[in-house]
CSV table of C-alpha atoms in Angstrom, one decimal:
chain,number,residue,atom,x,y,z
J,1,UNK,CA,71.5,114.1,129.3
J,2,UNK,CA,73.1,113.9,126.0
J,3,UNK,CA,71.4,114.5,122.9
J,4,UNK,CA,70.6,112.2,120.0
J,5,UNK,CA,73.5,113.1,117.8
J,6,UNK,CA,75.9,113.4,120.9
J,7,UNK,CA,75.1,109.7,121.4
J,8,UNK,CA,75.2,108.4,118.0
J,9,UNK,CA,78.6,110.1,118.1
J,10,UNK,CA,79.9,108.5,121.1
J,11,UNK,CA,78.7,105.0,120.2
J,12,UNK,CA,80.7,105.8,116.6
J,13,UNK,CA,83.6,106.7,118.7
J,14,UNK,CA,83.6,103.4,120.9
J,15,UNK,CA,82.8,101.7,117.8
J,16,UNK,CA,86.1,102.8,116.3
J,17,UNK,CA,88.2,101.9,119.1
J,18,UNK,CA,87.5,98.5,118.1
J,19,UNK,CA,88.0,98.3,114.9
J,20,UNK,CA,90.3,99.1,111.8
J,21,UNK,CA,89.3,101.6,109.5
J,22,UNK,CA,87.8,99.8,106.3
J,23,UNK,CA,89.0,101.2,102.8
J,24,UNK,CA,88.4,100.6,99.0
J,25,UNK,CA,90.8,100.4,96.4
J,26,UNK,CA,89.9,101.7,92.8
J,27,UNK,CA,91.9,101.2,90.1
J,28,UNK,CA,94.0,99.2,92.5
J,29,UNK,CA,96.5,97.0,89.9
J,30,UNK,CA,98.7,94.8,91.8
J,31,UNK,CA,97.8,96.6,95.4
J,32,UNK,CA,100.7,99.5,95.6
J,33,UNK,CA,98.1,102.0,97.4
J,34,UNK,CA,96.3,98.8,99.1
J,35,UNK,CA,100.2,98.0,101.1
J,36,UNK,CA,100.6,101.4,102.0
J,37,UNK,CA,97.0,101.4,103.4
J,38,UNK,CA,96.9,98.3,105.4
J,39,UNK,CA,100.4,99.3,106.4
J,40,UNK,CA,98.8,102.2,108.0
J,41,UNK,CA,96.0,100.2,109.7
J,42,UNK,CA,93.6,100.3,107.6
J,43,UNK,CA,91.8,97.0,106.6
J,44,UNK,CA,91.7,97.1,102.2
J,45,UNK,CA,88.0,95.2,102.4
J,46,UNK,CA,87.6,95.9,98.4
J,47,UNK,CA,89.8,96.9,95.4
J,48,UNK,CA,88.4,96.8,91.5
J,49,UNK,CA,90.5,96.0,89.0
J,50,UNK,CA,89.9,95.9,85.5
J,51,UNK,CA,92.8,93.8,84.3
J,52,UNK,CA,92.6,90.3,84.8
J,53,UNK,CA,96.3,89.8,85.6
J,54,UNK,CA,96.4,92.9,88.0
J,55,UNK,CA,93.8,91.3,89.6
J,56,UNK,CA,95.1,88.1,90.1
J,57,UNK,CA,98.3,89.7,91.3
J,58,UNK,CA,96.1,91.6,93.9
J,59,UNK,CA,94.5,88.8,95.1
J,60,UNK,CA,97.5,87.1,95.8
J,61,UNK,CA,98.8,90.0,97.9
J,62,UNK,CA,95.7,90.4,99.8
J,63,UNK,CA,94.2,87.3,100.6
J,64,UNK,CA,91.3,89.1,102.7
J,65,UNK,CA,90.4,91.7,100.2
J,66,UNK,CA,87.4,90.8,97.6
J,67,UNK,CA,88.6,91.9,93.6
J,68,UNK,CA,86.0,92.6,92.0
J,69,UNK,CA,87.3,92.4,88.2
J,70,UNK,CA,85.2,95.3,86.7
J,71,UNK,CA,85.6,98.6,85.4
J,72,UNK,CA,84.7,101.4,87.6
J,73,UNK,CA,81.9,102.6,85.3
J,74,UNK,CA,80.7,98.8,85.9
J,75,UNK,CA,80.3,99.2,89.8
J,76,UNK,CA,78.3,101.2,92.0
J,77,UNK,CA,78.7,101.7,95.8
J,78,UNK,CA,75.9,98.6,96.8
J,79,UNK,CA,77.4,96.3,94.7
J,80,UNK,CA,81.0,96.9,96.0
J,81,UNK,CA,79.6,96.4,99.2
J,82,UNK,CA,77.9,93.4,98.3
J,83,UNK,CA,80.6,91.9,96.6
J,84,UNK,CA,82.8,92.3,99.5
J,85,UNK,CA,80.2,92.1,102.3
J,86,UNK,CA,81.0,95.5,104.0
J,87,UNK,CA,77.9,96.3,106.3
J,88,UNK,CA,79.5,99.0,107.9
J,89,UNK,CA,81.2,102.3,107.3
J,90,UNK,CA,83.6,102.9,104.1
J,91,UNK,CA,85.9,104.8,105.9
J,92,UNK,CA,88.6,105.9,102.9
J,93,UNK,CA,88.6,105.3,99.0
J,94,UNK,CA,91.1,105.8,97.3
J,95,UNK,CA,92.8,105.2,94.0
J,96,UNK,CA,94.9,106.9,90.9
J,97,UNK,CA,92.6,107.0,87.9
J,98,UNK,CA,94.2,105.5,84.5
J,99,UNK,CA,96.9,108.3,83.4
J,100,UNK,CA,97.6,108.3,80.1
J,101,UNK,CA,95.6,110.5,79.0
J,102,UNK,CA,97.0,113.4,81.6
J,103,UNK,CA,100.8,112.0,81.2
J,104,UNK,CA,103.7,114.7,80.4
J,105,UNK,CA,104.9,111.7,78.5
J,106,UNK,CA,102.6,110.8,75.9
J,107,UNK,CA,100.1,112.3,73.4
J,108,UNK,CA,97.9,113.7,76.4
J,109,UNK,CA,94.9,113.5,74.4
J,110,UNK,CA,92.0,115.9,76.0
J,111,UNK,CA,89.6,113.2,74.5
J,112,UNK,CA,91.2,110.1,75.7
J,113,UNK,CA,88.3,108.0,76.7
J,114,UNK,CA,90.0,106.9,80.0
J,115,UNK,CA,90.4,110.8,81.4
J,116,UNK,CA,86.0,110.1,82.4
J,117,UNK,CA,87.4,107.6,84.9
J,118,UNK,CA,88.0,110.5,87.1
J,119,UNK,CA,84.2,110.9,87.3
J,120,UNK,CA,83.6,107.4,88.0
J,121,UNK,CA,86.1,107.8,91.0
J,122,UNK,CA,83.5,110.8,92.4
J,123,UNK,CA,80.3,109.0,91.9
J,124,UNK,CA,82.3,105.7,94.0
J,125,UNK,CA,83.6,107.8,96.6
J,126,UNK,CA,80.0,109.5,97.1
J,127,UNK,CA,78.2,105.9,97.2
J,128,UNK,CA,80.2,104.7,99.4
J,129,UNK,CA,79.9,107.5,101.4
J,130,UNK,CA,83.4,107.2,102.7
J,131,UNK,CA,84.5,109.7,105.3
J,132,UNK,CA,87.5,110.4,103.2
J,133,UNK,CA,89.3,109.5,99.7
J,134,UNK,CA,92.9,110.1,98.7
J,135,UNK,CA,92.9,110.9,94.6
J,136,UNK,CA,96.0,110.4,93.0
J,137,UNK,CA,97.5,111.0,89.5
J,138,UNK,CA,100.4,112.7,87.3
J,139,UNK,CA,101.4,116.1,87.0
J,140,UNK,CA,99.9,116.5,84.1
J,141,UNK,CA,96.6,116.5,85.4
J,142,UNK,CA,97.6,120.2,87.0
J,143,UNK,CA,98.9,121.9,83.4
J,144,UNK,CA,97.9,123.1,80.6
J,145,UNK,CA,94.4,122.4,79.5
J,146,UNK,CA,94.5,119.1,81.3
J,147,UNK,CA,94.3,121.0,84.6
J,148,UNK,CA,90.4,121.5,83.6
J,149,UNK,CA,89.8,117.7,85.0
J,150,UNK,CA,91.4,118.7,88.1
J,151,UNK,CA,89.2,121.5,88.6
J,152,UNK,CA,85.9,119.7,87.7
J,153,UNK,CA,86.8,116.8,90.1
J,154,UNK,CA,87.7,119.5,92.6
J,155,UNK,CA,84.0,121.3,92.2
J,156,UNK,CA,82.0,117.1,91.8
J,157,UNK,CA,83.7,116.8,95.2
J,158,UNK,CA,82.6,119.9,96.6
J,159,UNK,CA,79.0,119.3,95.2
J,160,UNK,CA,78.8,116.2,96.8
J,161,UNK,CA,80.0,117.7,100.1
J,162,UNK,CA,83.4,116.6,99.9
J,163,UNK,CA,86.0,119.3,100.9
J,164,UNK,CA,89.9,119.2,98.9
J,165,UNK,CA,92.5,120.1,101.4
J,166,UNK,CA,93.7,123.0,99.2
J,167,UNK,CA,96.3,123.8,97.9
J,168,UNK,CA,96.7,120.3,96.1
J,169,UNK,CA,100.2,119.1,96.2
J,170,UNK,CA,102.4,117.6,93.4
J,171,UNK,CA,104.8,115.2,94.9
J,172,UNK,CA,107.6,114.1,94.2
């Protein structure tokens, strides 16, 4: 006779079998990350979007998938899953945190008010309490004093009991 947790594992396992994984999309724009998602099985339940035209364009592309057309810092996990009515398990966030601020082409400002987002991606990911997230950004985030953020969004993970496949990869 099984145990407890040996059953609730099996019954998450069968559960599985039956359906797509579930996934949220921050800082989604027109859906870029959301196509490569679905196109991987994955079913895109909820993307936020803080430009209205982004949005729009989102919707459009993904018919099925709530836009909630908010800021991250304006969300929380509950109302991301009220929005989009997921009752279940967030299986993957994912997203690429404004840029500008981290860009090799710019004034990559250490106080650019847009380089907290990164934060707001942390606290989503742990209210959601997805299995997994996939972060993504410049190169500049990894140089120079910039590569501070990465650290500290390395270590919020890791506090919240989220592990980084290490090393971290710049892609081309």
């Amino acid at each position: 006779m099984g145990s407890v947790h040996e059953n609730k594992m099996k019954k998450a396992a069968q559960d599985r079998q039956f359906r797509r994984p579930v996934a949220v999309d921050l800082f989604a724009g027109a859906g870029g990350m959301s196509l490569g998602f679905e196109q991987a099985g994955f079913d895109v339940s909820a993307a936020v979007e803080i430009d209205p035209i982004h949005g729009c364009v989102h919707e459009f592309n993904f018919p099925r998938c709530t836009v909630i057309p908010q800021s991250v810092k304006d969300v929380n996990g509950d109302s991301i899953r009220a929005a989009a009515g997921i009752t279940g398990k967030v299986d993957v966030v994912f997203g690429g945190a404004p840029c500008q601020g981290f860009s090799m082409i710019g004034k990559r400002a250490l106080d650019d008010p847009r380089n907290s987002l990164v934060m707001d991606f942390v606290r989503l990911v742990s209210e959601l309490d997805a299995d997994y997230f996939v972060f993504e950004n410049v190169k500049g985030l990894t140089v120079g004093k910039h590569r501070k953020f990465l650290e500290e969004l390395i270590e919020a993970f890791d506090q919240r009991g989220y592990s980084v496949h290490l090393p971290w990869l710049v892609l081309n």
